[in-house]
Coordinates of C-alpha atoms in Angstrom, one line a residue:
M3 CA -18.3 -43.5 84.3
A4 CA -17.8 -47.1 85.5
S5 CA -20.4 -48.3 87.9
P6 CA -19.6 -50.7 90.7
Q7 CA -21.2 -53.5 88.7
S8 CA -19.7 -52.7 85.3
P9 CA -16.4 -54.2 84.3
S10 CA -13.3 -52.0 84.4
K11 CA -11.9 -51.2 81.0
M12 CA -8.3 -51.0 82.3
S13 CA -8.2 -53.9 84.7
A14 CA -4.9 -55.7 85.2
P15 CA -4.5 -58.9 87.3
I16 CA -2.7 -57.1 90.1
D17 CA -2.6 -58.8 93.5
Q18 CA -3.2 -55.9 95.9
A19 CA -2.1 -58.0 98.9
R20 CA 1.2 -58.5 97.2
V21 CA 1.5 -54.8 96.4
R22 CA 1.1 -54.1 100.1
A23 CA 3.7 -56.7 100.9
L24 CA 6.1 -55.3 98.4
F25 CA 5.9 -51.9 99.8
A26 CA 5.6 -52.9 103.5
D27 CA 9.3 -52.1 104.3
P28 CA 10.5 -48.7 103.3
R29 CA 14.1 -49.9 103.2
R30 CA 13.2 -52.3 100.4
V31 CA 12.1 -49.6 98.0
A32 CA 14.5 -46.8 99.2
P33 CA 17.2 -47.6 96.5
A34 CA 14.7 -46.4 93.8
D35 CA 13.9 -43.1 95.5
F36 CA 16.2 -41.3 93.1
L37 CA 13.7 -41.9 90.4
R38 CA 10.7 -41.0 92.5
R39 CA 12.3 -37.7 93.6
E40 CA 13.2 -36.8 90.0
I41 CA 9.6 -37.3 88.8
A42 CA 8.2 -35.5 91.8
G43 CA 10.3 -32.5 90.9
R44 CA 9.0 -32.6 87.3
M45 CA 5.4 -32.9 88.6
H46 CA 6.0 -29.9 90.8
E47 CA 7.2 -27.8 87.9
R48 CA 3.9 -28.6 86.2
L49 CA 1.9 -27.8 89.3
S50 CA 3.5 -24.4 89.6
L51 CA 1.9 -23.4 86.3
V52 CA -1.6 -24.0 87.8
K53 CA -2.8 -21.1 90.0
I54 CA -4.8 -22.6 92.8
V55 CA -5.0 -21.9 96.5
P56 CA -6.2 -25.2 98.0
Q57 CA -7.3 -25.6 101.6
R58 CA -7.2 -29.4 101.6
V59 CA -4.6 -31.5 99.7
L60 CA -4.3 -35.3 99.5
D61 CA -1.1 -37.1 98.6
A62 CA -2.6 -40.4 97.4
G63 CA -0.1 -43.2 97.8
C64 CA 2.3 -41.1 99.7
G65 CA 4.7 -43.9 100.7
A66 CA 7.3 -42.7 103.2
G67 CA 6.0 -39.2 102.7
P68 CA 8.8 -37.4 100.8
D69 CA 6.3 -35.3 98.8
L70 CA 4.5 -34.0 101.9
P71 CA 7.1 -31.3 102.8
L72 CA 7.1 -30.1 99.2
L73 CA 3.3 -29.8 99.2
Q74 CA 3.3 -28.1 102.6
K75 CA 5.9 -25.6 101.5
T76 CA 4.0 -24.9 98.3
Y77 CA 0.7 -24.4 100.2
P78 CA 1.6 -23.4 103.8
A79 CA -2.0 -22.5 104.6
A80 CA -3.4 -25.8 103.5
H81 CA -4.1 -29.0 105.4
I82 CA -2.0 -31.8 103.8
V83 CA -3.1 -35.4 104.2
G84 CA -0.8 -38.3 103.2
L85 CA -2.6 -41.6 102.6
D86 CA -1.0 -45.0 102.0
A87 CA -2.1 -48.6 102.5
A88 CA 1.2 -49.7 104.0
P89 CA 1.5 -48.9 107.8
G90 CA 5.3 -49.2 107.5
M91 CA 5.5 -46.5 105.0
L92 CA 3.4 -44.2 107.2
A93 CA 5.7 -44.9 110.1
A94 CA 8.6 -43.9 108.0
A95 CA 6.8 -40.7 107.1
G96 CA 7.3 -39.5 110.7
S97 CA 4.3 -40.7 112.7
P98 CA 3.1 -43.9 114.1
A99 CA 0.8 -45.6 111.6
P100 CA -2.7 -44.5 112.5
A101 CA -5.6 -46.9 112.6
P102 CA -8.2 -46.3 109.8
R103 CA -10.5 -43.6 111.0
S104 CA -14.2 -43.3 110.6
L105 CA -15.6 -41.0 108.0
G106 CA -17.0 -38.7 110.7
S107 CA -13.7 -38.4 112.5
M108 CA -11.9 -37.7 109.3
L109 CA -14.2 -35.0 108.3
S110 CA -13.9 -33.4 111.7
R111 CA -10.2 -33.1 111.0
L112 CA -10.7 -31.6 107.6
M113 CA -12.2 -28.3 108.8
P114 CA -11.1 -25.2 106.9
A115 CA -9.0 -23.9 109.7
K116 CA -6.9 -27.1 109.9
T117 CA -3.3 -26.8 108.6
G118 CA -0.2 -29.0 108.8
V119 CA 0.2 -32.6 107.8
D120 CA -1.8 -35.7 108.8
L121 CA -1.2 -39.3 107.9
V122 CA -4.0 -41.8 107.1
C123 CA -3.8 -45.5 106.5
G124 CA -6.1 -46.5 103.6
D125 CA -6.6 -47.4 100.0
F126 CA -6.5 -44.5 97.5
G127 CA -9.1 -46.4 95.4
T128 CA -11.6 -46.2 98.3
L129 CA -11.0 -43.0 100.1
P130 CA -12.2 -42.3 103.7
F131 CA -13.4 -38.8 102.7
G132 CA -16.8 -37.4 101.9
P133 CA -17.8 -35.9 98.6
N134 CA -16.4 -32.5 97.7
S135 CA -13.9 -32.5 100.6
L136 CA -10.6 -31.9 98.8
D137 CA -9.1 -29.2 96.6
L138 CA -6.1 -31.0 95.2
V139 CA -5.3 -34.7 94.8
W140 CA -1.6 -35.3 94.1
S141 CA -0.3 -38.9 93.3
N142 CA 3.2 -39.7 92.3
L143 CA 4.0 -43.1 90.7
A144 CA 1.2 -44.8 92.6
L145 CA -1.7 -45.3 90.2
H146 CA -0.2 -48.1 88.2
W147 CA -0.1 -50.3 91.3
H148 CA -3.9 -50.4 91.4
P149 CA -5.8 -53.1 89.4
Q150 CA -8.6 -50.8 88.2
P151 CA -7.2 -47.3 87.7
D152 CA -10.3 -46.1 85.9
R153 CA -12.3 -46.7 89.1
V154 CA -9.7 -44.8 91.0
F155 CA -10.3 -41.7 88.7
A156 CA -14.0 -41.9 89.6
E157 CA -13.2 -42.0 93.3
W158 CA -10.8 -39.1 93.1
R159 CA -13.4 -37.1 91.2
R160 CA -15.9 -37.9 94.0
V161 CA -13.8 -36.3 96.7
L162 CA -12.7 -33.3 94.8
R163 CA -14.7 -30.1 95.0
V164 CA -15.8 -28.3 91.9
D165 CA -12.8 -26.8 90.2
G166 CA -10.6 -29.1 92.3
L167 CA -7.4 -30.3 90.6
L168 CA -6.1 -33.8 90.1
M169 CA -2.3 -34.1 89.3
F170 CA -0.7 -37.5 88.9
S171 CA 2.2 -39.4 87.4
N172 CA 2.6 -43.1 86.5
F173 CA 4.6 -45.4 84.2
G174 CA 3.5 -46.0 80.6
P175 CA 3.8 -49.1 78.3
D176 CA 7.5 -48.6 77.3
T177 CA 8.6 -48.8 80.9
F178 CA 11.0 -51.8 81.4
K179 CA 10.9 -52.6 77.6
E180 CA 14.4 -53.9 77.7
L181 CA 13.6 -56.1 80.7
R182 CA 10.4 -57.3 79.1
A183 CA 12.3 -58.4 76.0
A184 CA 14.9 -60.2 78.1
F185 CA 12.3 -62.1 80.1
A186 CA 10.6 -63.2 76.9
A187 CA 13.8 -65.1 76.2
M188 CA 13.3 -67.0 79.5
D189 CA 9.6 -67.9 79.3
E190 CA 6.2 -66.7 78.3
T191 CA 5.1 -65.7 81.8
P192 CA 4.5 -61.9 82.3
H193 CA 7.2 -60.5 84.6
T194 CA 6.2 -56.8 84.4
L195 CA 3.0 -54.8 84.6
P196 CA 1.0 -54.1 81.4
F197 CA 1.3 -50.3 82.0
V198 CA -1.6 -48.3 80.5
D199 CA -1.2 -46.0 77.5
M200 CA -1.4 -42.2 78.0
H201 CA -4.3 -41.8 75.6
D202 CA -6.3 -44.4 77.4
F203 CA -5.8 -42.5 80.6
G204 CA -7.0 -39.3 78.9
D205 CA -10.2 -41.1 77.8
Q206 CA -10.8 -42.5 81.2
L207 CA -10.4 -39.1 82.9
V208 CA -13.2 -37.8 80.6
E209 CA -15.4 -40.8 81.3
A210 CA -14.9 -40.4 85.0
G211 CA -16.2 -36.8 84.8
F212 CA -13.0 -34.7 84.6
S213 CA -12.7 -31.8 82.3
T214 CA -10.0 -30.7 79.9
P215 CA -7.4 -33.4 80.9
V216 CA -3.8 -32.5 80.0
M217 CA -1.5 -35.5 79.3
D218 CA 2.1 -35.5 78.4
V219 CA 4.9 -38.1 78.5
E220 CA 8.7 -38.2 79.0
R221 CA 11.1 -41.0 78.5
I222 CA 13.9 -41.5 81.0
T223 CA 16.7 -44.0 80.5
V224 CA 18.8 -45.2 83.4
T225 CA 22.0 -47.2 82.6
Y226 CA 23.6 -49.9 84.7
G227 CA 27.0 -51.5 84.8
T228 CA 25.7 -54.9 85.8
V229 CA 22.5 -57.0 85.4
E230 CA 22.4 -57.4 89.2
A231 CA 22.3 -53.6 89.7
L232 CA 19.5 -53.2 87.2
L233 CA 17.4 -56.0 88.7
A234 CA 18.0 -54.5 92.2
D235 CA 16.4 -51.2 91.1
V236 CA 13.5 -53.0 89.4
R237 CA 12.8 -54.8 92.7
A238 CA 13.0 -51.5 94.6
I239 CA 10.6 -49.8 92.2
G240 CA 8.0 -52.4 93.0
S241 CA 8.9 -55.7 91.3
N242 CA 6.1 -57.9 89.9
P243 CA 2.7 -57.7 91.7
L244 CA 0.7 -59.7 89.0
A245 CA -1.5 -62.5 90.2
T246 CA -0.4 -64.3 87.0
R247 CA 3.3 -64.1 87.9
R248 CA 5.4 -67.2 87.8
R249 CA 5.3 -68.9 91.2
G250 CA 7.8 -71.7 90.8
L251 CA 11.6 -71.6 90.8
V252 CA 13.4 -70.6 87.5
G253 CA 15.9 -73.0 86.2
R254 CA 19.5 -72.0 85.9
A255 CA 19.5 -72.3 82.1
A256 CA 16.3 -70.2 81.7
W257 CA 17.7 -67.5 84.0
Q258 CA 20.9 -67.4 82.1
R259 CA 19.0 -66.8 78.9
M260 CA 17.4 -63.7 80.5
V261 CA 20.7 -62.5 81.7
D262 CA 22.3 -63.0 78.3
A263 CA 19.5 -61.1 76.6
L264 CA 20.1 -58.1 78.9
E265 CA 23.8 -58.3 78.4
A266 CA 23.2 -58.2 74.6
Q267 CA 21.6 -54.8 75.0
R268 CA 24.7 -53.0 76.3
G269 CA 25.3 -49.8 74.4
A270 CA 28.5 -48.2 73.1
D271 CA 29.2 -46.9 76.6
G272 CA 29.2 -50.5 77.9
K273 CA 26.1 -49.9 80.0
I274 CA 22.8 -51.7 80.0
P275 CA 19.8 -49.3 79.5
L276 CA 16.5 -49.5 81.3
S277 CA 13.7 -47.3 79.9
F278 CA 11.0 -45.5 81.9
E279 CA 8.0 -44.0 80.1
V280 CA 6.6 -41.4 82.6
I281 CA 3.1 -40.2 82.0
Y282 CA 2.0 -36.9 83.6
G283 CA -1.7 -35.9 83.8
H284 CA -3.8 -33.2 85.3
A285 CA -7.5 -32.4 85.1
F286 CA -10.2 -30.4 86.9
R287 CA -13.5 -31.4 88.3
P288 CA -15.9 -29.3 86.3
V289 CA -19.1 -27.6 87.4
P290 CA -21.9 -30.2 87.2
K291 CA -24.3 -30.0 84.2
T292 CA -26.9 -32.4 85.7
T293 CA -28.3 -33.2 89.1
A294 CA -27.9 -36.6 90.8
A295 CA -31.3 -37.5 89.3
G296 CA -30.1 -36.7 85.8
E297 CA -31.9 -33.4 85.4
A298 CA -30.1 -30.6 83.5
I299 CA -28.8 -27.7 85.4
V300 CA -29.3 -24.3 83.7
R301 CA -27.3 -21.4 85.0
F302 CA -28.4 -17.8 84.4
Q303 CA -25.8 -15.1 84.4
P304 CA -27.0 -11.5 84.9
R305 CA -26.1 -9.1 82.2
R306 CA -23.4 -6.7 82.8
P307 CA -24.4 -3.1 82.8

């Protein structure tokens, strides 16, 4: 498990302030909701195969909150918490954006009898919840916007109870491969995120202390009639939050090289493809084998008569 001092093995130069700015206005990202809803539905199909009865559920990176009614319908007796770092997103979720609450006030709201939905403004990599306070962490297409996803896994494990479930989705390395190739014709500056491989995520889940992670991947291709429509959806999905992104204006000739490279990828149907590699993962927090001091825990089970 990564310590606060040790370097993250999956760090990317993501500018978190820019991420918050890119997602500050729900109207900016709304055109790409069709993809988020499709992936949420596929996540829910996987969740339905896991038999759990959670009391407390967190939607980490809930955005404008479209997954919250789904989670509430699935677990009507549970307290559902939607957390996002963008106040504008929380406002769109149906409630005035709350001010960040203290840990004590949050825990008081997370009593077992509490049901319904609450919204919290905060960073899903530094959660305002105590250890062992949640039964399910759900996160749809949010993890890849954090610069240190392996540290996020450790944080999610911290707040989960023993046998608590983590279920998440995020983009993999083949996402935007057509766009990445087109931008390479323009310049050498990275214009898309270096999405993490599925197998690396599996390894990091184990290192963070999760047990028996299950990872799988799907590839979805969306086709477009024009370059402009494709780029509009890319911006709505989140655009480029890299701190190493190009800051100056792009010349007309360079931009045309990128456009021509995309146009050259039109298929037999006349459409321009854009690939999305979607990674799904789930894992449980296991029963601890050692104490906080590193001493082994030995459990004795009585013999059955």
